[in-house]
Coordinates of C-alpha atoms in Angstrom, one line a residue:
M1 CA -33.3 140.0 155.1
S2 CA -31.2 136.7 155.7
V3 CA -30.5 134.1 153.2
Q4 CA -30.3 129.9 153.9
A5 CA -27.8 127.8 152.2
G6 CA -29.4 125.6 149.6
S7 CA -29.8 124.8 146.1
G8 CA -29.8 127.5 143.6
T9 CA -28.1 130.7 142.1
E10 CA -28.6 132.4 145.4
A11 CA -26.1 130.1 147.6
Q12 CA -23.8 130.2 144.4
S13 CA -23.8 133.9 145.2
L14 CA -23.1 134.1 149.3
P15 CA -19.4 135.5 149.6
Q16 CA -16.9 133.0 151.1
R17 CA -17.0 133.4 154.8
S18 CA -13.6 130.8 155.8
L19 CA -10.4 129.7 154.1
A20 CA -11.2 127.3 151.3
T21 CA -9.5 123.7 151.7
S22 CA -7.6 124.2 147.9
A23 CA -5.9 127.3 149.6
A24 CA -5.7 125.8 153.0
R25 CA -3.7 122.7 151.3
N26 CA -0.8 125.4 150.3
L27 CA 0.5 125.6 154.1
A28 CA -0.2 121.7 155.0
S29 CA 2.3 119.1 154.8
T30 CA 1.3 116.0 152.4
T31 CA 2.0 112.1 154.0
K32 CA 3.8 110.7 150.8
S33 CA 4.0 106.7 150.5
V34 CA 6.9 105.2 149.2
P35 CA 6.7 104.6 145.1
Q36 CA 4.3 101.3 144.8
M37 CA 4.7 98.5 142.1
Q38 CA 2.3 96.1 140.4
E39 CA 5.1 93.8 139.0
I40 CA 6.4 92.7 142.8
T41 CA 5.0 89.0 143.8
S42 CA 5.1 86.8 146.4
R43 CA 8.5 85.0 144.4
W44 CA 7.7 81.9 146.4
L45 CA 10.2 79.9 144.2
L46 CA 13.0 82.3 145.5
R47 CA 11.9 82.1 149.2
M48 CA 11.3 78.6 148.9
L49 CA 14.3 76.9 146.9
P50 CA 17.4 75.7 149.3
W51 CA 20.6 78.1 148.1
V52 CA 24.0 76.7 147.3
S53 CA 27.0 78.7 147.5
V54 CA 29.0 78.5 144.0
Q55 CA 32.6 79.4 143.9
G56 CA 34.3 79.7 140.6
G57 CA 31.1 80.8 139.1
T58 CA 30.1 76.9 138.1
Y59 CA 28.2 73.6 139.7
R60 CA 29.1 70.4 138.5
V61 CA 26.4 67.7 139.2
N62 CA 27.8 64.5 138.9
R63 CA 25.9 61.3 138.8
R64 CA 26.1 57.8 138.4
L65 CA 26.4 56.5 134.6
S66 CA 23.0 56.5 132.6
Y67 CA 22.0 55.1 129.6
A68 CA 19.4 57.5 128.6
V69 CA 20.2 59.7 125.8
G70 CA 18.2 62.7 124.4
D71 CA 15.2 64.3 125.5
G72 CA 12.7 61.9 124.6
R73 CA 10.8 64.3 122.7
V74 CA 10.4 64.9 119.0
T75 CA 10.2 68.5 117.3
F76 CA 8.1 69.5 114.5
V77 CA 7.6 72.2 112.5
Q78 CA 4.3 73.0 110.9
T79 CA 3.4 75.0 107.5
G80 CA -0.5 75.3 107.4
D81 CA -2.1 72.3 107.9
Q82 CA 1.2 70.6 107.0
V83 CA 3.2 69.1 110.0
Q84 CA 6.9 67.6 109.4
V85 CA 9.3 66.3 111.6
I86 CA 12.8 68.0 112.2
P87 CA 15.0 65.5 110.5
A88 CA 17.7 65.9 113.4
E89 CA 14.9 65.0 116.0
L90 CA 14.6 61.4 114.7
C91 CA 17.8 60.6 116.5
E92 CA 15.4 60.8 119.6
L93 CA 14.2 57.9 118.7
P94 CA 16.2 54.5 120.4
P95 CA 17.0 52.5 116.9
L96 CA 18.7 55.8 115.5
R97 CA 20.2 57.2 118.7
E98 CA 24.0 58.0 117.5
Y99 CA 23.1 58.1 113.8
D100 CA 24.5 61.2 112.3
D101 CA 23.8 61.4 108.7
L102 CA 21.7 64.2 108.3
D103 CA 20.8 63.6 104.4
V104 CA 19.5 59.9 105.4
L105 CA 17.8 61.4 108.6
G106 CA 15.8 64.0 105.8
E107 CA 14.9 61.1 103.7
L108 CA 13.3 59.7 106.4
A109 CA 11.2 62.2 107.7
Q110 CA 10.2 62.9 104.0
R111 CA 8.9 59.5 104.2
C112 CA 6.8 60.1 107.4
R113 CA 3.5 60.0 106.5
Q114 CA 1.0 62.7 108.2
V115 CA -2.4 61.1 110.1
D116 CA -4.8 63.7 111.0
F117 CA -7.0 61.7 114.1
A118 CA -10.0 62.5 116.0
A119 CA -11.1 62.0 119.1
G120 CA -11.7 58.3 120.3
Q121 CA -10.0 57.0 117.6
E122 CA -8.2 53.8 117.8
L123 CA -4.6 53.8 116.6
T124 CA -3.4 51.0 117.3
S125 CA -4.8 47.9 118.3
F126 CA -3.9 45.4 120.8
G127 CA -2.2 42.0 119.9
S128 CA -1.4 43.5 116.1
P129 CA 1.7 43.5 114.0
A130 CA 4.0 46.7 115.5
D131 CA 5.2 47.6 112.0
Q132 CA 5.4 51.6 112.3
V133 CA 6.3 54.3 114.6
F134 CA 4.2 56.9 115.4
L135 CA 5.5 60.5 116.4
L136 CA 2.4 62.6 117.8
A137 CA 2.9 66.4 116.7
H138 CA -0.3 67.4 118.4
G139 CA -2.9 65.5 120.8
R140 CA -3.4 63.4 123.9
I141 CA -3.5 59.7 123.3
D142 CA -4.0 56.9 126.0
Q143 CA -2.3 53.8 125.6
V144 CA -4.9 50.9 127.2
G145 CA -4.0 47.5 128.0
P146 CA -5.6 44.8 129.8
G147 CA -5.7 45.2 133.6
P148 CA -4.8 42.8 136.4
Y149 CA -8.6 41.4 136.9
G150 CA -9.9 41.6 133.0
G151 CA -10.6 45.3 132.1
D152 CA -8.9 48.0 130.3
A153 CA -6.5 50.0 132.3
V154 CA -4.6 52.9 130.9
L155 CA -1.1 52.5 131.0
R156 CA 0.5 55.5 129.9
T157 CA -0.7 58.8 128.3
V158 CA 1.1 60.8 126.1
A159 CA 1.0 64.1 124.3
D160 CA 2.6 66.6 121.7
G161 CA 6.5 65.8 120.9
A162 CA 6.1 62.1 122.2
Y163 CA 6.8 58.8 120.2
F164 CA 6.0 55.2 120.3
G165 CA 6.2 51.7 118.3
E166 CA 9.7 52.5 118.0
D167 CA 10.8 49.0 118.6
G168 CA 9.2 47.9 115.4
L169 CA 11.4 49.1 113.2
V170 CA 14.3 47.1 113.6
H171 CA 12.9 44.0 115.5
E172 CA 10.5 41.6 113.3
G173 CA 7.8 40.0 115.1
A174 CA 6.9 42.7 117.3
I175 CA 2.9 43.2 118.5
W176 CA 1.4 46.1 120.3
E177 CA 1.1 45.4 123.7
Y178 CA -1.7 48.1 124.4
T179 CA -4.3 50.2 121.8
A180 CA -3.6 53.6 121.5
R181 CA -6.6 55.6 121.7
A182 CA -6.9 59.3 120.8
T183 CA -8.8 61.3 123.9
T184 CA -8.5 64.8 121.8
P185 CA -8.4 65.2 118.3
G186 CA -4.9 65.5 116.7
T187 CA -1.6 64.9 114.2
A188 CA 0.7 62.3 114.0
L189 CA 3.4 61.4 111.7
V190 CA 3.8 57.9 110.9
L191 CA 7.1 55.9 109.7
S192 CA 6.2 52.3 108.3
R193 CA 9.0 49.7 109.2
Q194 CA 8.7 48.4 105.5
D195 CA 10.1 52.4 104.5
F196 CA 12.5 52.0 107.1
L197 CA 14.1 48.7 105.9
L198 CA 14.2 50.0 102.2
L199 CA 16.0 53.0 102.6
A200 CA 18.3 51.0 105.2
D201 CA 18.9 48.2 102.1
R202 CA 20.2 51.2 100.0
V203 CA 21.9 52.9 102.5
D204 CA 25.0 51.1 103.5
S205 CA 25.3 53.2 106.8
L206 CA 21.8 53.2 108.0
R207 CA 22.0 48.9 107.3
A208 CA 25.2 49.0 109.3
H209 CA 23.7 50.8 112.2
V210 CA 20.6 48.9 112.3
D211 CA 22.6 45.5 112.3
R212 CA 24.5 46.9 115.5
V213 CA 21.8 48.1 117.3
R214 CA 19.9 44.0 116.2
A215 CA 23.0 42.7 117.9
T216 CA 23.7 44.7 120.6
P217 CA 22.0 43.5 123.9
P218 CA 20.5 45.8 125.9
Q219 CA 22.4 47.6 128.6
R220 CA 21.5 46.3 132.3
T221 CA 20.2 49.0 134.0
N222 CA 17.8 49.6 136.9
Q223 CA 14.2 51.1 136.4
H224 CA 15.9 54.6 136.7
G225 CA 18.7 53.8 133.4
E226 CA 21.2 54.0 135.6
A227 CA 24.1 51.3 135.0
E228 CA 23.2 48.0 137.4
I229 CA 25.2 47.2 140.3
D230 CA 25.8 43.5 140.9
L231 CA 24.8 42.8 144.5
S232 CA 23.9 39.3 146.4
S233 CA 21.6 38.9 148.8
G234 CA 19.9 35.7 150.5
H235 CA 22.7 33.2 150.1
V236 CA 23.9 30.6 152.4
G237 CA 27.4 28.9 152.8
E238 CA 30.1 30.4 151.1
P239 CA 29.4 31.0 147.6
V240 CA 31.5 33.5 145.1
L241 CA 30.1 37.1 146.0
A242 CA 29.4 39.4 142.9
G243 CA 31.8 42.1 142.1
T244 CA 30.9 45.5 141.0
F245 CA 31.6 49.0 140.9
V246 CA 29.7 52.2 140.7
D247 CA 30.5 54.1 137.3
Y248 CA 29.9 57.7 137.0
E249 CA 29.0 60.0 133.9
A250 CA 32.3 60.6 132.0
T251 CA 30.8 64.1 130.9
P252 CA 28.7 65.5 133.8
R253 CA 26.6 68.5 133.3
E254 CA 28.2 71.9 134.6
Y255 CA 25.7 75.0 135.5
E256 CA 27.2 78.2 135.0
L257 CA 25.8 81.2 136.9
S258 CA 23.7 83.3 134.8
I259 CA 23.1 86.9 135.2
A260 CA 20.8 89.5 135.0
Q261 CA 21.9 93.0 134.7
T262 CA 20.8 97.0 134.4
V263 CA 22.3 100.2 134.9
L264 CA 20.4 102.8 137.5
R265 CA 20.9 106.4 136.5
V266 CA 19.8 109.4 138.9
H267 CA 20.4 113.1 138.1
T268 CA 22.7 114.4 140.7
R269 CA 20.2 117.4 141.0
V270 CA 17.4 114.6 141.9
A271 CA 19.8 113.2 144.4
D272 CA 20.7 116.3 146.0
L273 CA 17.4 118.5 146.4
Y274 CA 14.7 116.0 146.4
N275 CA 15.3 113.6 148.9
K276 CA 12.7 114.3 151.7
P277 CA 10.8 112.5 153.2
H278 CA 12.3 109.8 150.9
N279 CA 15.7 109.2 149.7
Q280 CA 15.4 109.0 146.0
T281 CA 18.5 107.0 145.4
E282 CA 17.5 104.5 147.7
Q283 CA 13.7 104.2 146.3
Q284 CA 15.0 103.9 142.7
L285 CA 17.2 101.1 143.7
R286 CA 14.9 99.5 145.6
L287 CA 12.3 99.5 142.7
T288 CA 15.1 98.2 140.5
V289 CA 16.2 95.5 142.7
E290 CA 12.4 94.5 143.2
A291 CA 12.3 94.0 139.1
L292 CA 15.5 92.5 139.1
R293 CA 14.5 89.5 141.6
E294 CA 10.9 89.0 139.1
R295 CA 13.4 88.7 136.3
Q296 CA 15.5 86.1 138.0
E297 CA 12.3 83.7 139.0
H298 CA 11.1 84.3 135.5
E299 CA 14.6 82.9 134.5
M300 CA 14.5 80.1 137.3
L301 CA 11.4 78.8 135.1
N302 CA 11.0 79.5 131.4
N303 CA 15.0 79.6 130.6
R304 CA 15.7 77.0 128.0
E305 CA 19.1 76.3 129.7
F306 CA 18.5 76.1 133.0
G307 CA 14.8 76.8 133.3
L308 CA 12.9 74.3 135.5
L309 CA 10.1 73.9 132.8
H310 CA 12.4 73.3 130.5
N311 CA 14.8 70.8 132.6
A312 CA 12.2 68.5 133.7
D313 CA 13.1 64.8 132.6
Y314 CA 10.6 63.5 129.9
G315 CA 10.2 60.4 132.2
Q316 CA 9.1 62.8 134.8
R317 CA 6.4 64.3 132.6
I318 CA 2.9 63.5 133.0
Q319 CA -0.2 64.5 131.1
P320 CA -4.0 64.8 133.3
H321 CA -6.4 62.2 132.9
D322 CA -9.2 64.2 131.8
G323 CA -7.6 67.8 130.9
A324 CA -8.3 70.0 134.0
P325 CA -6.5 69.3 137.1
T326 CA -7.6 66.8 139.4
P327 CA -6.6 65.4 142.6
D328 CA -5.8 62.0 140.7
D329 CA -3.3 63.7 138.6
L330 CA -1.6 65.6 141.8
D331 CA -1.4 62.6 143.6
T332 CA 0.4 60.6 140.3
L333 CA 2.8 63.3 140.4
L334 CA 3.3 63.0 144.0
S335 CA 3.6 59.0 143.3
M336 CA 6.8 59.7 141.0
R337 CA 9.6 61.0 144.0
R338 CA 9.7 60.4 147.3
G339 CA 10.2 63.5 149.8
S340 CA 7.9 66.2 147.6
K341 CA 8.5 69.6 149.4
L342 CA 6.0 71.9 147.3
F343 CA 3.9 72.3 144.2
L344 CA 4.3 75.3 141.7
A345 CA 1.7 76.6 140.0
H346 CA 0.2 79.4 138.0
P347 CA -2.9 81.2 140.1
E348 CA -5.1 80.4 137.6
A349 CA -4.1 76.4 137.9
I350 CA -4.5 76.3 141.6
A351 CA -8.0 77.9 141.3
A352 CA -9.0 75.3 138.5
F353 CA -7.8 72.3 140.9
G354 CA -10.2 74.2 143.9
R355 CA -13.2 73.4 140.9
E356 CA -12.1 69.7 140.7
C357 CA -11.7 69.3 144.5
N358 CA -15.2 71.5 145.2
R359 CA -16.9 69.0 142.0
R360 CA -15.9 65.7 144.2
G361 CA -17.0 67.5 147.7
L362 CA -13.0 67.6 148.7
V363 CA -11.8 70.1 151.4
P364 CA -7.8 70.6 150.7
G365 CA -6.0 71.5 153.7
N366 CA -4.1 74.7 154.6
I367 CA -1.1 75.7 156.3
D368 CA 0.2 79.1 157.4
V369 CA 4.1 80.1 155.4
D370 CA 5.0 83.1 156.7
G371 CA 1.7 84.6 157.8
T372 CA 0.2 83.8 154.1
R373 CA -2.7 80.5 154.4
I374 CA -1.5 78.2 151.8
M375 CA -3.5 75.8 149.9
T376 CA -2.1 71.7 150.5
W377 CA -2.9 69.2 149.1
R378 CA -1.7 65.4 151.0
G379 CA 0.2 67.6 153.0
V380 CA 2.4 69.5 150.4
P381 CA 1.6 73.2 149.5
L382 CA 0.4 74.6 146.3
F383 CA 2.7 77.8 145.7
P384 CA 1.1 80.1 143.4
S385 CA 3.5 81.8 140.6
N386 CA 2.6 83.8 137.5
K387 CA 5.9 83.4 136.0
I388 CA 4.6 79.9 134.8
P389 CA 3.1 80.4 131.0
V390 CA -0.6 80.0 130.1
S391 CA -0.8 79.2 126.3
D392 CA -3.4 80.8 124.2
A393 CA -5.2 78.0 124.3
R394 CA -5.6 78.2 128.1
T395 CA -3.3 75.6 129.1
T396 CA -0.5 75.6 131.6
S397 CA 1.9 73.1 133.8
I398 CA 1.9 72.5 137.2
L399 CA 5.5 71.5 138.7
C400 CA 6.2 69.4 141.9
M401 CA 9.8 69.0 143.5
R402 CA 12.0 67.8 146.2
T403 CA 14.4 70.4 147.0
G404 CA 17.8 70.5 148.7
E405 CA 21.3 69.2 148.0
D406 CA 20.9 66.6 151.0
E407 CA 18.0 65.2 148.9
Q408 CA 19.0 65.1 145.8
G409 CA 16.6 67.9 145.2
V410 CA 16.2 70.8 143.2
I411 CA 18.6 73.7 144.0
G412 CA 19.4 77.1 143.5
L413 CA 22.5 78.4 143.0
H414 CA 24.1 81.7 143.5
Q415 CA 27.4 83.4 145.0
P416 CA 27.6 85.4 148.1
G417 CA 30.0 87.8 149.3
L418 CA 30.4 89.9 145.9
P419 CA 32.0 92.9 146.0
D420 CA 29.7 96.2 147.0
E421 CA 27.0 93.3 147.8
L422 CA 23.6 94.6 148.6
E423 CA 21.6 91.3 149.0
P424 CA 23.2 87.7 148.6
S425 CA 24.6 87.4 145.0
L426 CA 23.3 91.0 144.0
S427 CA 25.5 93.9 144.0
V428 CA 25.0 97.6 143.4
R429 CA 28.4 99.0 142.0
F430 CA 28.9 102.6 141.6
M431 CA 30.4 103.7 138.2
G432 CA 30.7 107.0 138.2
I433 CA 29.3 110.5 137.4
D434 CA 29.3 111.4 133.2
D435 CA 29.4 114.2 131.5
Q436 CA 25.6 114.9 131.9
A437 CA 25.5 114.9 135.9
L438 CA 23.9 111.7 136.0
I439 CA 25.2 109.2 138.3
K440 CA 25.1 105.6 137.6
Y441 CA 25.6 102.5 139.3
L442 CA 25.4 98.6 138.0
V443 CA 23.1 96.3 139.4
T444 CA 23.7 92.9 139.1
A445 CA 22.5 89.3 140.3
Y446 CA 23.9 85.8 139.6
F447 CA 21.5 82.8 139.9
S448 CA 20.8 79.7 138.5
T449 CA 19.3 76.4 139.3
A450 CA 20.2 72.4 138.9
V451 CA 18.2 69.3 139.6
L452 CA 20.3 66.7 140.8
V453 CA 18.6 63.7 139.7
P454 CA 15.9 63.4 137.0
D455 CA 13.2 62.3 139.8
A456 CA 13.8 65.5 141.9
L457 CA 11.3 67.3 139.5
G458 CA 7.7 66.6 137.7
V459 CA 5.5 68.6 135.5
L460 CA 1.8 67.7 134.9
E461 CA 1.7 69.5 131.2
N462 CA -1.1 70.9 129.4
V463 CA -3.2 71.2 132.0
E464 CA -6.5 72.8 131.2
L465 CA -7.8 76.0 132.8
G466 CA -11.4 77.0 131.1
R467 CA -13.3 74.0 132.6
W468 CA -16.3 75.1 134.7
Y469 CA -19.3 73.6 136.3

């Protein structure tokens, strides 16, 4: 009696009549992919940044003399719910610049009074005496003044690390030219003019410094803080023309090429015997170079010495008007520089911007870049980069930059032509075989970034990612 295949034990007891696939695989060749790697990203910053060859490992940025000093931000330390300003950071205030007595600065820091404020609270009132300086440890504040047509206008938005009211420390009769209104809860430290002058009356060095600040006329500068160049225009006849010269910074900044390195080890047995269908040494080297390039882009954004996030001028940092990245915020960022070439943002920030556009019924444009569709705003592409950090509070930053040496923009620095170069400014050097039969290769990349003039790079800070509609 014949038995047909079906369910149950009868079908399972039938004898095998053909070769099983598990056994057949022993005679078959397997098609293998090269090793895959999740860490690889598009690395748009490395691809879009113009690269300048640096000979001697150092690039010097010569600029016209500028009177701007410091980074314009005050740093704090926090213990529980108590905040204190770092004494040396008080030198960021214009009335205290170049004052170097740390004991006196420490006493001034102790005299700062902590103020916690709520959203909507007014810290200053337009037209009232400006007799104290505010150091903003945390939170966001709008400086609101009278508009040209009678209504209120937001003149400026400041956030963590900013200060305002510093002129009231040394100049009598100063008044608030705006109302400081909190848009978020936060904390500020307040130093009154009375406390400042009481200490100056007791400490000779501080009193002499204050007297010098009062007596020194303001430097003649342009709107960018650079030393003024005297020119004549619109004249008739034969007047005496203005004489001038262009002064340079006496100590220009120098960028030394940074380095990323690792030692790749491959056992000789692996290199000799296991090279079909893919060469093991080549694949090991390929993935190592990919990881090195990922680290390079991370450093170019986050390194405290030359990373773009830490080297943006304070005057080129702005705050979003309502937390989320809106078209208005990106318009403001674009308006702060000429010839913006690209935005760089975390993918979640681009998604948050897309939600704001959807809410307003706007459709951003797109362009094709190397076969990839990239969102644009006002014709400027928004490139994604997951190297831009996202804080625990779900905030991040959006960068906007002008690029190129000829445009006085942001440039990448490298040194091509290295010995044993695999890619420009990346070398792979054979280091020999040790007594454990390990082949060693030294893999090295040299790189840095430079911002040629401050307005080449702008940052929209504290962008909220968790706003949904």
